[in-house]
Every structure is written in C-alpha cells, then in structure tokens.
Amino acid sequence: MAETNALDALIQALRRLPGVGVKSAQRMAFHLLQHDRPGAQLLSRALQDAAGHVHHCERCHTFTEDVICSTCLDPRRDHSQLCVVETPADQSALERTNAYKGLYFVLMGKLSPLDGVGPKDIGLKKLFDRASDGLVREVILATNFTAEGEATAHVIAEGLKARGLTPTRLARGVPVGSELEYVDLGTIAHALVDRR
Amino acid sequence: MAETNALDALIQALRRLPGVGVKSAQRMAFHLLQHDRPGAQLLSRALQDAAGHVHHCERCHTFTEDVICSTCLDPRRDHSQLCVVETPADQSALERTNAYKGLYFVLMGKLSPLDGVGPKDIGLKKLFDRASDGLVREVILATNFTAEGEATAHVIAEGLKARGLTPTRLARGVPVGSELEYVDLGTIAHALVDRR
Ligand SMILES: [Zn+2]
Ligand SMILES: [Zn+2]
C-alpha cells in the first residue's frame, strides 16, 4: 500500500495504538477508507477533542474534563474511604459492583521498574498526602492481583504505615460461581489463608 | 471510564475499527491520553487527511491521491498484462516479489453474497471493459486462495470467457521452503494436479 502518502501516514499513525502491528494497521486503514469514511472523520474529531480536553483530576488523578472530577465532588459519597486502583477501567469495574460508595485514587499505572515507571510516575506522594489529610480514615488497596499490582500495593502499604495508616487489601479467593476443580492452585491456597 | 464525554466518545469511535472491542478501545484511549498525546494528534490529522484526499484510481480502483495512480501511468510497466487482486495489500505483496511488471486491477474486496457484496461492489463491469480494451492481452487472476477468493476468480473467469478472453490463475502448490509433512493435504493435492 505504498501508493499514497496520506494512506501511508495513516497506517503509520495507527501503528502507534497498542497491540496494532502493520497488518492490523493496513486492515484498519483499508476498512475506514473503503467502508467507513464517516467513522474516520468521527475518530479524527474524537481524538482531537479528547487530546485537547481530557486531563487529570487534581484530587484523584483520573481522567476528567473538569478541574476536579464529579466523583470527587459528589457529596453523597463517603469521603472517609479511599480506594486505590490502577486505571479508570478498574475504577469503573468497582463502580459497577455498587458495593463501594467511597472515593478513589487512580494511579494511572503501576510500579514497573523494568519499564521505568517509578513512584513519581504514579503519584505516590500525592496519594500519601491525600491519605493523611485527616478526612480519610480507610485506604483500600485495589491494585490488580498480578506481580506488579501486588508489588505496587506493597510499596503503598509500607508508605502508609510509615505515616501511621494501615491500609486494607481486596480479599483474594475463589471467584463466585467457579468450581474448585477448575480454580488454579495459587488462588485456592490464598482462599484457604484468607478464610473467614 | 464513564467520567468524561470526550473520553467516552473516543472509546466509541475506536470501536469502529475492525477487530477492536470495548476492552481494546479502552486500552487504546488510555494509552493515547496517558502516554502518547502527540500520537493522538498525529492519528487525528492522518485520518482527516486520508479521508479527505484518498480516493480510487479511475483505471485500477486502488487508493490514490491522484486521478490515475502512478502504477497505471508508469510507461515502463507492461500495459498488456493485467493482474486482478483483492486489495492494495495483495498488490503490494506481488510488487515485493519483483516478479511482475504489468498493471493491476484492484477489486477492493471480493464477492461475498452473505455480506451483500455483489459484482457491482467490486467493479466487475469496469474490469471487463478494461480487459477488452484491445491493449490488455493477458489477465492474471490473483485473488486469494480462500473459498470467496476462488469463487470471485471463477465469476471473473466466466465473464472474461464470455468476452472471448481466457484468464490465467496463480499456481496453487507447496509453499517454498516448506516440508511436505507439514503442508495441508488440500495444498498437496492441488500441487499434484497442477504439477509441471
Ligand atoms: Zn477525582
Ligand atoms: Zn491505478
């Protein structure tokens, strides 16, 4: 597809999306130009809008178009609880449970020394200041149960303890609806240790 | 990620890309906004440019920013040969072989009755007119060796024969460098039938 500069430029630009190689980028460009030009225009404007208007909430770090996001400003939420998550998608998963009514701190990442992501990149100082502002009484660590998520939770827990705060962590255990036979052994072991 | 309208709009727009579900769209939006805003701006402009300037070559149907593409206008190419391919990516694969110096007709698709893609959608009348213009002496069918590609080649061959032209088809056979043991039986059977 070396015929047009505009097409080449589009394929190159699509390759900057995570998980998109040259074949996918070609297929996407072909699809948009052959079958969905309105989609191309729509995506172009959406990118422009989002890149121009979306920034981080001053309190919780999540994406917002305001200075402080609507969750942080919501007076019906419990401002004494602070739940620490890795991404807005994780926050959104917690929200869908309807089981949590406190506030959030969104790290927008996780500690990952190999990728050069340190404490500063995920706003740990801001989180520690926030957690010790006198209003927050419980910090719930809801980073993912992956190696990097666990390491991040550990570092945050240590930092909070140094400031006299003891965070809680989401319980590990057997997923609801699953049969023990098909659950991995590590999960069963944790479910045993964390038994109620 | 229900916090910002601009972000939601971006996620929805990304979902129009082929093969992108809601999870991938969220990941892409997060990546662009958190780690690659220049990439978002670049992609936005590239989409705008391509949707505005790329159209179809009047002769061969491929994508071009001109009225007639540079391949069709190239006097060093053999204008008596016409190779029929499904997509610009297929044309590009043939070009990389350096084994073909004729012209192309790019269907920009394949016959697919189930998806509502008929002869008109892939420009068959234009192809037949082109093939019988007196200049073209050989039509090579290089549609893919899939069920739909084969069916498309068959329909084109019938149409050309009705106009007194006999097209050729790319040879089916064992891929170069492969061991028979690992080649599928259909391919081996075709290689036997098409043996030289
Ligand atoms: Zn906020
Ligand atoms: Zn052309």
XYZ file of C-alpha atoms and ligand atoms in Angstrom:
394
model
C 0.000 0.000 0.000
C 2.793 2.366 -0.931
C 0.717 4.360 -3.433
C -0.415 7.357 -1.368
C 1.379 9.437 1.218
C -1.841 10.120 3.134
C -2.546 6.388 3.329
C 0.995 5.555 4.444
C 0.811 8.276 7.082
C -2.492 6.847 8.324
C -1.063 3.314 8.548
C 1.971 4.619 10.452
C -0.234 6.624 12.829
C -2.497 3.622 13.507
C 0.571 1.577 14.452
C 1.054 3.845 17.481
C -2.046 2.258 19.003
C -1.161 -0.502 21.500
C -1.383 -4.006 20.020
C -1.622 -2.787 16.420
C 1.024 -4.163 14.035
C 1.496 -3.318 10.386
C -1.072 -5.896 9.168
C -3.783 -4.662 11.536
C -2.991 -1.049 10.695
C -3.368 -1.801 6.967
C -6.651 -3.599 7.604
C -7.951 -0.699 9.722
C -6.953 1.931 7.158
C -8.485 -0.126 4.346
C -11.704 -0.600 6.291
C -12.083 3.085 7.138
C -11.329 4.332 3.630
C -13.269 1.659 1.772
C -16.258 1.140 4.048
C -16.463 3.768 6.812
C -15.295 7.293 5.966
C -17.782 8.792 8.461
C -16.063 6.573 11.070
C -12.689 8.005 10.076
C -13.977 11.574 10.450
C -15.625 10.704 13.757
C -12.467 9.119 15.149
C -10.392 12.075 13.962
C -12.605 14.542 15.839
C -12.844 12.318 18.925
C -9.045 12.118 19.146
C -8.725 15.867 18.754
C -11.373 16.517 21.404
C -10.029 14.029 23.924
C -6.395 15.074 23.491
C -7.454 18.704 23.919
C -9.925 18.485 26.779
C -9.208 15.414 28.892
C -6.734 15.861 31.732
C -6.213 14.534 35.254
C -8.465 15.242 38.219
C -6.497 17.294 40.758
C -7.680 15.077 43.595
C -7.841 11.500 42.334
C -5.792 11.604 39.131
C -8.448 10.022 36.931
C -9.347 11.426 33.525
C -11.790 14.317 33.591
C -12.694 17.382 31.571
C -13.079 19.438 34.772
C -10.528 20.503 37.381
C -11.959 18.066 39.928
C -13.960 15.078 38.708
C -17.627 14.535 39.522
C -16.854 11.505 41.727
C -14.513 13.522 43.942
C -17.100 16.321 44.178
C -20.068 14.056 44.931
C -21.329 14.925 48.474
C -23.298 11.628 48.705
C -20.094 9.587 48.583
C -18.230 8.537 51.729
C -15.215 10.865 51.857
C -13.593 8.859 54.661
C -12.833 5.905 52.352
C -10.204 5.981 49.639
C -9.828 3.099 47.200
C -6.563 2.914 45.234
C -6.869 1.463 41.719
C -4.509 1.228 38.763
C -6.709 2.582 35.964
C -10.051 4.270 35.243
C -11.223 0.903 33.836
C -10.550 -0.710 37.245
C -12.431 2.096 38.980
C -15.273 1.548 36.570
C -15.340 -2.193 37.381
C -15.614 -1.389 41.100
C -18.365 1.141 40.424
C -20.382 -1.450 38.540
C -20.482 -3.656 41.665
C -22.439 -0.945 43.502
C -20.646 -2.240 46.604
C -18.424 0.770 47.239
C -19.507 4.345 47.914
C -16.207 5.954 48.921
C -13.695 7.914 46.853
C -10.845 6.774 44.631
C -7.222 7.432 43.884
C -6.321 6.337 40.361
C -2.614 5.593 39.966
C -2.865 5.664 36.159
C -0.384 2.828 36.053
C 1.566 0.578 38.376
C 5.143 0.426 39.614
C 7.196 -1.235 36.914
C 10.937 -0.698 37.368
C 11.696 -2.584 34.128
C 9.579 -0.110 32.157
C 10.978 2.837 34.082
C 7.743 3.514 35.994
C 8.661 4.711 39.492
C 6.762 6.119 42.495
C 6.687 9.619 40.994
C 5.022 8.419 37.776
C 2.051 7.003 39.652
C 1.699 9.972 42.025
C 2.554 8.195 45.304
C 3.490 11.417 47.141
C 0.123 12.902 46.213
C -1.597 9.700 47.385
C 0.241 9.755 50.748
C -0.617 13.444 51.292
C -4.219 12.721 50.384
C -4.428 9.706 52.696
C -3.086 11.715 55.643
C -5.309 14.788 55.156
C -7.361 13.918 58.259
C -10.577 13.209 56.311
C -9.577 9.779 55.008
C -9.972 7.033 57.584
C -9.569 3.907 55.449
C -7.388 3.249 52.411
C -8.360 0.159 50.391
C -5.687 -1.165 48.036
C -7.403 -2.469 44.906
C -4.452 -2.780 42.534
C -4.530 -5.894 40.365
C -3.513 -9.284 41.716
C -0.601 -9.507 39.308
C 3.081 -9.455 40.255
C 3.366 -5.729 39.504
C -0.002 -4.904 41.084
C 0.967 -6.758 44.272
C 4.376 -5.033 44.382
C 2.669 -1.666 43.947
C 0.218 -2.459 46.763
C 3.151 -3.490 48.966
C 5.054 -0.234 48.381
C 1.920 1.838 49.038
C 1.173 -0.139 52.210
C 4.710 0.475 53.511
C 4.443 4.205 52.774
C 1.081 4.449 54.517
C 2.298 2.503 57.565
C 5.268 4.920 57.854
C 2.610 7.644 58.167
C 0.709 5.713 60.837
C -2.027 4.431 58.495
C -2.938 0.770 57.964
C -4.489 0.083 54.575
C -6.712 -2.872 53.735
C -6.424 -5.011 50.606
C -9.180 -6.580 48.495
C -9.641 -10.219 49.514
C -8.098 -12.896 47.336
C -10.156 -16.020 46.855
C -12.217 -18.301 44.696
C -14.251 -16.405 42.077
C -18.002 -16.512 42.645
C -19.632 -19.234 40.573
C -16.497 -21.262 39.956
C -15.891 -24.933 40.793
C -12.811 -25.648 42.894
C -11.676 -28.306 40.434
C -11.097 -25.633 37.800
C -9.584 -22.906 40.004
C -5.791 -22.519 39.940
C -3.935 -23.785 42.998
C -2.470 -20.409 43.966
C -5.963 -18.958 44.223
C -7.181 -21.891 46.340
C -4.145 -21.546 48.624
C -4.894 -17.836 49.102
C -8.563 -18.591 49.715
C -7.500 -21.001 52.468
C -5.146 -18.492 54.106
C -7.698 -15.669 53.859
C -10.595 -17.889 55.022
C -13.224 -16.103 57.095
C -14.451 5.034 32.261
C -17.742 6.894 32.331
C -16.279 10.121 33.709
C -15.732 12.238 30.606
C -17.809 12.653 27.473
C -14.763 13.238 25.305
C -13.223 10.016 26.579
C -16.418 8.018 26.045
C -16.723 9.435 22.542
C -13.135 8.412 21.815
C -13.720 4.865 23.078
C -16.872 4.569 20.951
C -15.061 5.909 17.883
C -12.154 3.483 18.354
C -14.637 0.598 18.437
C -15.469 1.299 14.789
C -12.028 -0.013 13.875
C -12.149 -3.650 12.727
C -11.216 -6.141 15.451
C -11.438 -3.570 18.276
C -13.804 -4.439 21.122
C -14.619 -2.341 24.164
C -11.609 -3.573 26.182
C -9.137 -2.819 23.393
C -10.759 0.556 22.757
C -10.403 1.460 26.454
C -6.770 0.340 26.433
C -6.063 2.368 23.283
C -7.753 5.504 24.637
C -5.925 5.142 27.962
C -2.585 4.657 26.213
C -3.009 7.686 23.949
C -4.195 10.027 26.719
C -1.787 8.834 29.367
C 1.350 8.133 27.348
C 1.088 9.415 23.774
C -0.883 12.624 23.203
C 1.310 13.534 20.214
C 0.282 10.143 18.775
C -3.385 11.050 19.266
C -2.911 14.366 17.449
C -0.960 12.636 14.686
C -3.615 9.979 14.200
C -6.353 12.596 14.203
C -4.660 14.552 11.412
C -3.777 11.413 9.449
C -7.425 10.276 9.496
C -8.599 13.709 8.381
C -6.044 13.824 5.565
C -6.674 10.317 4.309
C -10.472 10.593 4.448
C -10.233 13.903 2.584
C -7.649 13.115 -0.072
C -7.553 9.387 -0.764
C -9.922 8.084 -3.432
C -9.942 5.395 -6.107
C -7.768 5.344 -9.224
C -10.025 5.729 -12.270
C -8.257 2.875 -14.044
C -7.358 0.243 -11.471
C -9.521 1.156 -8.471
C -6.680 1.204 -5.961
C -6.291 4.017 -3.421
C -4.561 7.110 -4.755
C -4.462 10.847 -4.162
C -4.400 11.484 -7.925
C -6.987 10.819 -10.641
C -4.929 7.948 -12.063
C -2.372 6.234 -9.857
C 1.355 6.238 -10.557
C 1.388 2.488 -11.319
C -1.227 2.869 -14.054
C 0.680 5.840 -15.511
C 4.108 4.180 -15.411
C 5.317 3.826 -19.059
C 7.973 1.254 -18.038
C 5.311 -1.243 -16.992
C 3.862 -3.826 -19.376
C 0.416 -2.487 -20.266
C -0.583 -5.747 -21.973
C -0.762 -7.637 -18.660
C -3.491 -7.067 -16.067
C -3.332 -8.746 -12.678
C -6.566 -8.860 -10.642
C -6.100 -8.670 -6.865
C -8.489 -8.232 -3.931
C -6.779 -5.427 -2.012
C -3.928 -2.894 -2.193
C -2.119 -5.073 0.378
C -2.247 -8.019 -2.064
C -0.954 -5.791 -4.854
C 1.815 -4.685 -2.564
C 2.749 -8.335 -1.823
C 3.021 -9.039 -5.556
C 5.105 -5.888 -6.074
C 7.563 -7.013 -3.420
C 8.283 -10.197 -5.399
C 9.668 -8.075 -8.266
C 8.360 -10.868 -10.494
C 5.553 -8.915 -12.176
C 5.864 -5.770 -14.257
C 2.331 -5.476 -15.665
C -0.648 -3.462 -14.450
C -3.280 -4.230 -11.822
C -6.989 -4.154 -11.246
C -7.777 -3.922 -7.538
C -11.254 -5.245 -6.699
C -11.193 -3.607 -3.255
C -12.989 -6.631 -1.917
C -14.278 -9.998 -3.050
C -17.667 -11.421 -3.956
C -19.431 -12.263 -0.728
C -23.180 -12.797 -1.170
C -23.643 -13.339 2.567
C -22.205 -9.883 3.293
C -24.147 -8.352 0.415
C -21.049 -7.791 -1.749
C -22.034 -8.339 -5.385
C -20.366 -7.847 -8.798
C -21.121 -4.120 -8.824
C -19.400 -3.548 -5.478
C -16.100 -4.911 -6.756
C -16.310 -3.132 -10.126
C -16.600 -6.190 -12.385
C -18.139 -4.283 -15.311
C -15.224 -1.843 -15.227
C -12.807 -4.778 -15.099
C -14.448 -6.480 -18.089
C -14.389 -3.227 -20.110
C -10.781 -2.701 -19.181
C -9.803 -6.274 -20.091
C -11.410 -5.955 -23.538
C -9.944 -2.538 -24.408
C -7.601 -4.088 -27.002
C -4.401 -3.229 -25.087
C -4.685 -5.967 -22.463
C -3.581 -9.358 -23.761
C -3.370 -11.385 -20.543
C -5.486 -11.240 -17.396
C -3.956 -12.965 -14.362
C -6.365 -13.792 -11.541
C -4.569 -13.318 -8.241
C -7.476 -13.316 -5.814
C -6.816 -15.190 -2.597
C -6.995 -18.986 -2.426
C -9.898 -18.881 0.010
C -13.445 -20.012 -0.726
C -14.574 -16.454 -1.505
C -11.415 -15.614 -3.432
C -11.796 -18.755 -5.558
C -15.485 -18.020 -6.177
C -14.589 -14.456 -7.198
C -11.901 -15.747 -9.590
C -14.424 -18.182 -11.055
C -17.029 -15.485 -11.727
C -14.402 -13.205 -13.306
C -13.094 -16.066 -15.463
C -16.600 -16.825 -16.730
C -17.212 -13.161 -17.542
C -13.922 -12.891 -19.418
C -14.527 -16.108 -21.359
C -17.927 -14.741 -22.437
C -15.931 -11.853 -23.966
C -13.540 -14.221 -25.719
C -10.684 -13.809 -23.201
C -9.020 -16.655 -21.297
C -7.517 -15.561 -17.973
C -4.732 -17.355 -16.135
C -4.691 -18.085 -12.406
C -1.769 -18.008 -9.962
C -0.477 -21.563 -9.434
C -1.528 -23.398 -6.303
C 1.137 -25.512 -4.676
C 3.514 -26.219 -1.847
C 4.957 -23.026 -0.331
C 8.668 -22.534 -0.971
C 10.740 -23.723 1.982
C 8.083 -25.953 3.497
C 8.296 -29.673 4.289
C 5.554 -31.829 2.797
C 4.905 -33.418 6.185
C 3.611 -30.093 7.496
C 1.678 -28.921 4.441
C -2.090 -29.420 4.484
C -3.458 -32.188 2.300
C -5.569 -29.923 0.087
C -2.463 -27.973 -0.881
C -0.541 -31.167 -1.654
C -3.443 -32.466 -3.742
C -3.503 -29.220 -5.732
C 0.270 -29.328 -6.164
C -0.113 -32.828 -7.607
C -2.861 -31.789 -10.025
C -1.012 -28.636 -11.085
C 2.346 -30.445 -11.363
C 4.605 -29.139 -14.134
Zn -11.365 12.948 41.042
Zn -4.332 2.828 -10.996
